């Protein structure tokens, strides 16, 4: 029998599907499902051939595949870092809304801001769901080993692993709009409070390039690195003011960090945007409650969740969808 298994291993550009097993074993989808689930009305030799192909391809039967014989509700697993973080409720709402429109269920879990828990959670959910959506920080090889071929959509980071799909954020357009805004208001000495441990660390590089395009190059000491938290933002602006008191505008990695920087600016008696202009990233609603309200790069977080479910649906259908990019827009308020 000709071996057609090349090109469909878990390391290829798409996951191994029930269709792959059926094609290589020379049987129908229903026959593969019967063999995997131990159903009757199948020739023993055919069952052996199917299971040999399953083992060779390291095919992992999902609940979605088993539904061909035993109808079942499609369930999506969602992993986020922290349900208390204001970024995630809107994202979760988008996933739940899109899933309910399809008659699907959602299981939600959190790493409690500990990326080391991701592999354990991925393995646990993989046995309970048909596909996974994750806001994840681990290296992709670690993630791939944990999900073992189950369809996975990663959020807010590029999908460099061929078996994943992704929903990215248009960071470049957002940061460039922020820099254009600062330059138009006369700022040339710009700093940044960065979070290098975040899942999407490209904001710093985009900021550097955008500023340089306007002739406003950022010195190395104009960028401080902090943890991704309000406390990190407070410490970050305080440090920037000590090192580079000449800086007139600051971009924070996200709104949580910007809120901390905003607090430090108020504590130091700095007027915004007169003494220091401040821009965040994410478009969290609490930014409107600050005094002055926080200028920020807005993301449609609910829309990101909806896009992720659509990506998962295509993966479950056996497709390999390209990365989709969620748009951003600058929300000009009072701080810059």
Coordinates of C-alpha atoms in Angstrom, one line a residue:
X1 CA 0.0 0.0 0.0
X2 CA 1.4 3.4 -1.0
X3 CA 2.4 5.6 2.0
X4 CA 0.7 9.0 1.6
X5 CA 1.4 10.1 5.1
X6 CA 4.1 12.5 4.2
X7 CA 3.1 16.1 4.6
X8 CA 0.5 15.5 7.2
X9 CA 2.5 15.1 10.4
X10 CA 1.9 17.3 13.4
X11 CA 5.0 19.4 12.4
X12 CA 3.5 20.4 9.1
X13 CA 1.6 23.5 8.1
X14 CA -1.6 22.1 9.5
X15 CA -2.8 19.6 12.0
X16 CA -3.6 16.0 11.2
X17 CA -7.3 15.6 10.6
X18 CA -9.7 12.8 10.5
X19 CA -9.9 13.3 6.8
X20 CA -6.2 12.7 6.5
X21 CA -6.5 9.4 8.3
X22 CA -9.5 8.3 6.1
X23 CA -7.6 9.2 2.9
X24 CA -4.4 7.3 3.8
X25 CA -6.3 4.3 5.2
X26 CA -8.5 4.2 2.1
X27 CA -11.8 4.3 4.1
X28 CA -14.6 6.7 4.8
X29 CA -14.7 9.3 7.6
X30 CA -17.4 7.2 9.3
X31 CA -15.2 4.1 9.2
X32 CA -12.3 6.0 10.9
X33 CA -14.6 7.2 13.6
X34 CA -16.1 3.7 14.2
X35 CA -12.6 2.3 14.4
X36 CA -11.4 5.0 16.9
X37 CA -14.5 4.7 19.1
X38 CA -14.6 0.9 19.1
X39 CA -18.0 0.7 17.3
X40 CA -19.2 -2.5 15.6
X41 CA -19.9 -3.1 12.0
X42 CA -16.3 -2.8 10.9
X43 CA -14.0 -5.5 9.6
X44 CA -11.2 -6.3 12.1
X45 CA -8.5 -6.0 9.4
X46 CA -9.9 -2.6 8.4
X47 CA -9.9 -1.5 12.1
X48 CA -6.3 -2.6 12.4
X49 CA -5.3 -0.6 9.3
X50 CA -7.0 2.5 10.5
X51 CA -5.5 2.4 13.9
X52 CA -2.0 1.8 12.4
X53 CA -2.5 5.0 10.4
X54 CA -3.7 6.8 13.5
X55 CA -0.6 5.8 15.4
X56 CA 1.8 6.6 12.6
X57 CA 0.4 10.1 12.1
X58 CA 0.0 10.7 15.8
X59 CA -3.6 11.7 15.1
X60 CA -5.4 12.9 18.2
X61 CA -9.2 12.4 17.9
X62 CA -11.0 15.4 19.2
X63 CA -14.5 15.6 20.6
X64 CA -15.5 17.4 17.4
X65 CA -14.4 14.4 15.3
X66 CA -16.1 11.9 17.5
X67 CA -19.3 13.9 17.0
X68 CA -19.5 12.4 13.5
X69 CA -20.9 9.3 15.2
X70 CA -21.9 10.6 18.6
X71 CA -23.3 14.1 18.2
X72 CA -21.9 16.4 20.9
X73 CA -21.7 20.1 21.7
X74 CA -18.7 21.8 20.3
X75 CA -16.7 23.3 23.1
X76 CA -13.9 25.9 22.9
X77 CA -11.3 26.3 25.6
X78 CA -10.1 29.8 26.4
X79 CA -7.0 30.6 28.4
X80 CA -6.2 34.1 29.6
X81 CA -3.7 35.5 32.0
X82 CA -6.0 37.2 34.5
X83 CA -9.8 37.7 34.4
X84 CA -9.4 40.7 36.8
X85 CA -7.2 42.6 34.3
X86 CA -9.5 45.0 32.5
X87 CA -8.2 44.0 29.1
X88 CA -9.7 40.5 29.3
X89 CA -13.5 40.8 30.1
X90 CA -14.3 42.3 26.7
X91 CA -12.2 39.7 25.0
X92 CA -13.9 36.9 26.9
X93 CA -17.3 38.4 26.1
X94 CA -16.4 38.4 22.4
X95 CA -15.5 34.7 22.5
X96 CA -18.6 33.8 24.4
X97 CA -20.9 35.8 22.1
X98 CA -19.4 34.3 18.9
X99 CA -19.5 30.8 20.3
X100 CA -23.1 31.1 21.4
X101 CA -24.0 32.2 17.9
X102 CA -22.7 28.9 16.7
X103 CA -24.4 26.9 19.5
X104 CA -21.0 26.2 21.1
X105 CA -19.9 26.2 24.7
X106 CA -16.8 27.9 26.2
X107 CA -14.6 26.7 29.0
X108 CA -12.5 29.5 30.5
X109 CA -9.3 29.2 32.5
X110 CA -6.7 31.6 33.8
X111 CA -2.9 31.2 34.4
X112 CA -3.3 33.8 37.3
X113 CA -0.5 35.8 35.6
X114 CA 1.9 32.8 35.7
X115 CA 3.0 31.7 32.2
X116 CA 4.6 28.6 33.8
X117 CA 1.0 27.2 34.3
X118 CA 0.2 27.4 30.5
X119 CA 1.4 23.9 29.5
X120 CA -0.6 22.3 32.4
X121 CA -3.7 24.2 31.5
X122 CA -3.4 23.5 27.8
X123 CA -3.0 19.7 28.4
X124 CA -5.9 19.7 30.8
X125 CA -8.3 21.6 28.5
X126 CA -7.2 19.7 25.4
X127 CA -8.9 16.6 26.8
X128 CA -12.2 18.5 27.3
X129 CA -12.6 20.7 24.2
X130 CA -12.6 20.7 20.5
X131 CA -10.3 23.7 20.0
X132 CA -8.3 26.1 22.1
X133 CA -8.0 29.9 22.1
X134 CA -5.1 31.3 24.2
X135 CA -3.5 34.6 25.2
X136 CA -0.2 32.9 25.8
X137 CA 3.4 33.8 26.7
X138 CA 5.3 30.5 26.4
X139 CA 7.6 29.6 23.5
X140 CA 5.6 28.1 20.6
X141 CA 7.4 24.7 20.8
X142 CA 6.3 24.4 24.4
X143 CA 2.7 25.3 23.5
X144 CA 2.7 22.8 20.5
X145 CA 3.8 20.0 22.7
X146 CA 1.1 20.7 25.2
X147 CA -1.8 20.9 22.8
X148 CA -0.7 17.8 20.9
X149 CA -2.2 18.7 17.5
X150 CA -5.5 20.2 18.9
X151 CA -6.6 23.3 16.9
X152 CA -5.2 26.4 18.6
X153 CA -5.7 30.1 18.0
X154 CA -3.2 32.4 19.7
X155 CA -4.2 36.0 20.4
X156 CA -2.0 39.1 20.3
X157 CA 1.1 37.4 19.0
X158 CA 2.3 36.1 15.7
X159 CA 1.7 32.4 14.9
X160 CA 5.1 31.3 13.8
X161 CA 4.3 27.6 14.4
X162 CA 2.7 26.1 11.3
X163 CA 0.0 24.3 13.3
X164 CA -1.5 27.4 14.9
X165 CA -3.7 30.2 13.7
X166 CA -3.6 33.7 15.2
X167 CA -5.4 37.0 15.8
X168 CA -2.8 39.7 15.9
X169 CA -3.2 43.4 16.7
X170 CA -2.2 46.1 14.1
X171 CA 0.5 47.4 16.5
X172 CA 2.3 49.2 13.7
X173 CA -0.6 51.4 12.6
X174 CA -1.5 52.2 16.2
X175 CA 2.0 53.2 17.4
X176 CA 2.6 55.2 14.2
X177 CA -0.6 57.1 14.7
X178 CA 0.5 57.8 18.3
X179 CA 3.9 59.1 17.2
X180 CA 2.4 61.2 14.4
X181 CA 0.1 62.8 17.0
X182 CA 3.0 63.6 19.3
X183 CA 5.2 65.0 16.5
X184 CA 2.3 67.2 15.3
X185 CA 2.1 68.7 18.8
X186 CA 5.8 69.5 18.8
X187 CA 7.3 66.7 20.8
X188 CA 10.8 65.5 19.7
X189 CA 12.1 64.0 23.0
X190 CA 9.9 60.9 23.5
X191 CA 10.4 58.1 26.0
X192 CA 8.8 54.7 26.5
X193 CA 7.8 52.6 29.5
X194 CA 8.2 49.1 28.0
X195 CA 7.3 45.6 29.1
X196 CA 9.7 43.2 27.4
X197 CA 8.1 40.1 29.1
X198 CA 4.8 40.7 27.3
X199 CA 3.5 38.3 24.6
X200 CA 3.7 41.0 21.9
X201 CA 7.0 42.9 22.5
X202 CA 7.1 44.6 19.1
X203 CA 5.7 47.9 20.3
X204 CA 9.2 49.1 21.2
X205 CA 10.7 48.4 17.8
X206 CA 7.7 50.0 16.0
X207 CA 8.0 53.1 18.3
X208 CA 11.8 53.4 17.5
X209 CA 11.2 53.2 13.8
X210 CA 8.3 55.6 13.8
X211 CA 10.1 58.2 15.8
X212 CA 13.3 57.8 13.7
X213 CA 11.2 58.4 10.6
X214 CA 10.4 61.9 12.0
X215 CA 14.0 62.5 13.0
X216 CA 13.2 62.0 16.7
X217 CA 15.5 59.2 17.6
X218 CA 15.0 57.6 21.1
X219 CA 18.2 57.3 23.2
X220 CA 18.8 54.0 24.9
X221 CA 18.2 55.5 28.3
X222 CA 14.8 57.0 27.1
X223 CA 13.3 53.5 27.4
X224 CA 12.8 51.9 30.8
X225 CA 11.7 48.3 31.3
X226 CA 9.1 47.4 33.9
X227 CA 6.7 44.6 34.8
X228 CA 3.3 44.8 33.1
X229 CA 1.3 46.4 36.0
X230 CA 0.2 49.7 37.4
X231 CA 3.0 49.6 39.9
X232 CA 5.4 49.0 37.0
X233 CA 4.1 52.2 35.3
X234 CA 4.5 54.2 38.5
X235 CA 8.1 53.2 38.9
X236 CA 8.8 53.5 35.2
X237 CA 7.8 57.2 34.9
X238 CA 9.6 58.0 38.1
X239 CA 12.8 56.5 36.7
X240 CA 12.4 58.2 33.4
X241 CA 12.1 61.6 35.1
X242 CA 15.3 60.9 37.0
X243 CA 17.3 59.8 34.0
X244 CA 15.8 62.0 31.3
X245 CA 14.0 65.0 32.7
X246 CA 14.1 66.6 29.3
X247 CA 11.6 64.1 27.9
X248 CA 8.3 65.8 27.0
X249 CA 6.2 62.7 25.9
X250 CA 6.0 59.1 27.0
X251 CA 4.3 56.1 25.4
X252 CA 3.4 53.3 27.8
X253 CA 3.3 49.7 26.8
X254 CA -0.4 49.4 27.7
X255 CA -3.1 51.2 29.6
X256 CA -2.4 49.5 32.9
X257 CA 1.2 50.7 32.8
X258 CA 0.0 54.1 31.6
X259 CA -2.4 54.4 34.6
X260 CA 0.6 54.0 36.9
X261 CA 2.6 56.5 35.0
X262 CA -0.4 58.9 35.1
X263 CA -0.5 58.5 38.9
X264 CA 3.2 59.3 39.2
X265 CA 2.8 62.4 37.0
X266 CA 0.1 63.7 39.3
X267 CA 2.1 62.9 42.4
X268 CA 5.1 64.9 40.9
X269 CA 2.9 67.8 40.1
X270 CA 3.3 67.4 36.3
X271 CA 0.6 68.8 34.2
X272 CA -0.6 66.6 31.3
X273 CA -0.1 67.3 28.5
X274 CA 1.6 70.6 29.3
X275 CA 4.6 69.2 31.2
X276 CA 4.4 65.6 30.0
X277 CA 2.2 64.0 27.4
X278 CA 1.2 60.4 28.0
X279 CA -0.2 57.8 25.7
X280 CA -1.3 54.2 26.5
X281 CA -2.2 51.2 24.4
X282 CA -5.3 49.0 24.5
X283 CA -8.2 51.5 24.8
X284 CA -9.4 50.4 28.2
X285 CA -12.6 52.2 29.4
X286 CA -11.1 53.2 32.8
X287 CA -8.8 55.6 30.9
X288 CA -11.7 57.9 30.4
X289 CA -12.1 58.2 34.2
X290 CA -8.7 59.6 34.8
X291 CA -8.0 63.3 35.1
X292 CA -7.1 64.2 32.5
X293 CA -8.5 61.2 30.5
X294 CA -5.9 58.9 29.0
X295 CA -5.0 59.2 25.3
X296 CA -4.5 55.7 24.0
X297 CA -4.3 53.3 21.1
X298 CA -7.7 51.6 21.1
X299 CA -8.2 47.9 20.2
X300 CA -11.6 46.2 19.6
X301 CA -11.1 43.5 22.2
X302 CA -14.5 42.1 21.8
X303 CA -14.0 41.9 18.1
X304 CA -10.7 40.1 18.7
X305 CA -12.6 37.4 20.6
X306 CA -15.1 37.0 17.8
X307 CA -12.3 36.8 15.2
X308 CA -10.6 34.1 17.3
X309 CA -13.7 31.9 17.3
X310 CA -14.0 32.3 13.5
X311 CA -10.4 31.1 13.2
X312 CA -11.1 28.1 15.4
X313 CA -14.1 27.3 13.3
X314 CA -12.0 27.1 10.2
X315 CA -9.4 25.0 11.9
X316 CA -12.1 22.5 13.0
X317 CA -13.2 22.3 9.4
X318 CA -9.7 21.2 8.4
X319 CA -8.6 24.6 6.9
X320 CA -5.4 26.5 7.6
X321 CA -6.6 30.1 7.9
X322 CA -4.1 32.9 7.6
X323 CA -3.5 35.2 10.5
X324 CA -6.2 37.9 10.9
X325 CA -5.2 41.4 12.1
X326 CA -7.4 43.4 14.4
X327 CA -7.4 47.1 13.6
X328 CA -6.3 49.9 16.0
X329 CA -7.2 53.5 16.2
X330 CA -5.8 56.4 18.3
X331 CA -8.3 57.7 20.9
X332 CA -7.2 61.3 21.5
X333 CA -8.2 62.4 25.0
X334 CA -6.7 64.8 27.5
X335 CA -3.3 63.4 28.4
X336 CA -1.6 63.9 25.0

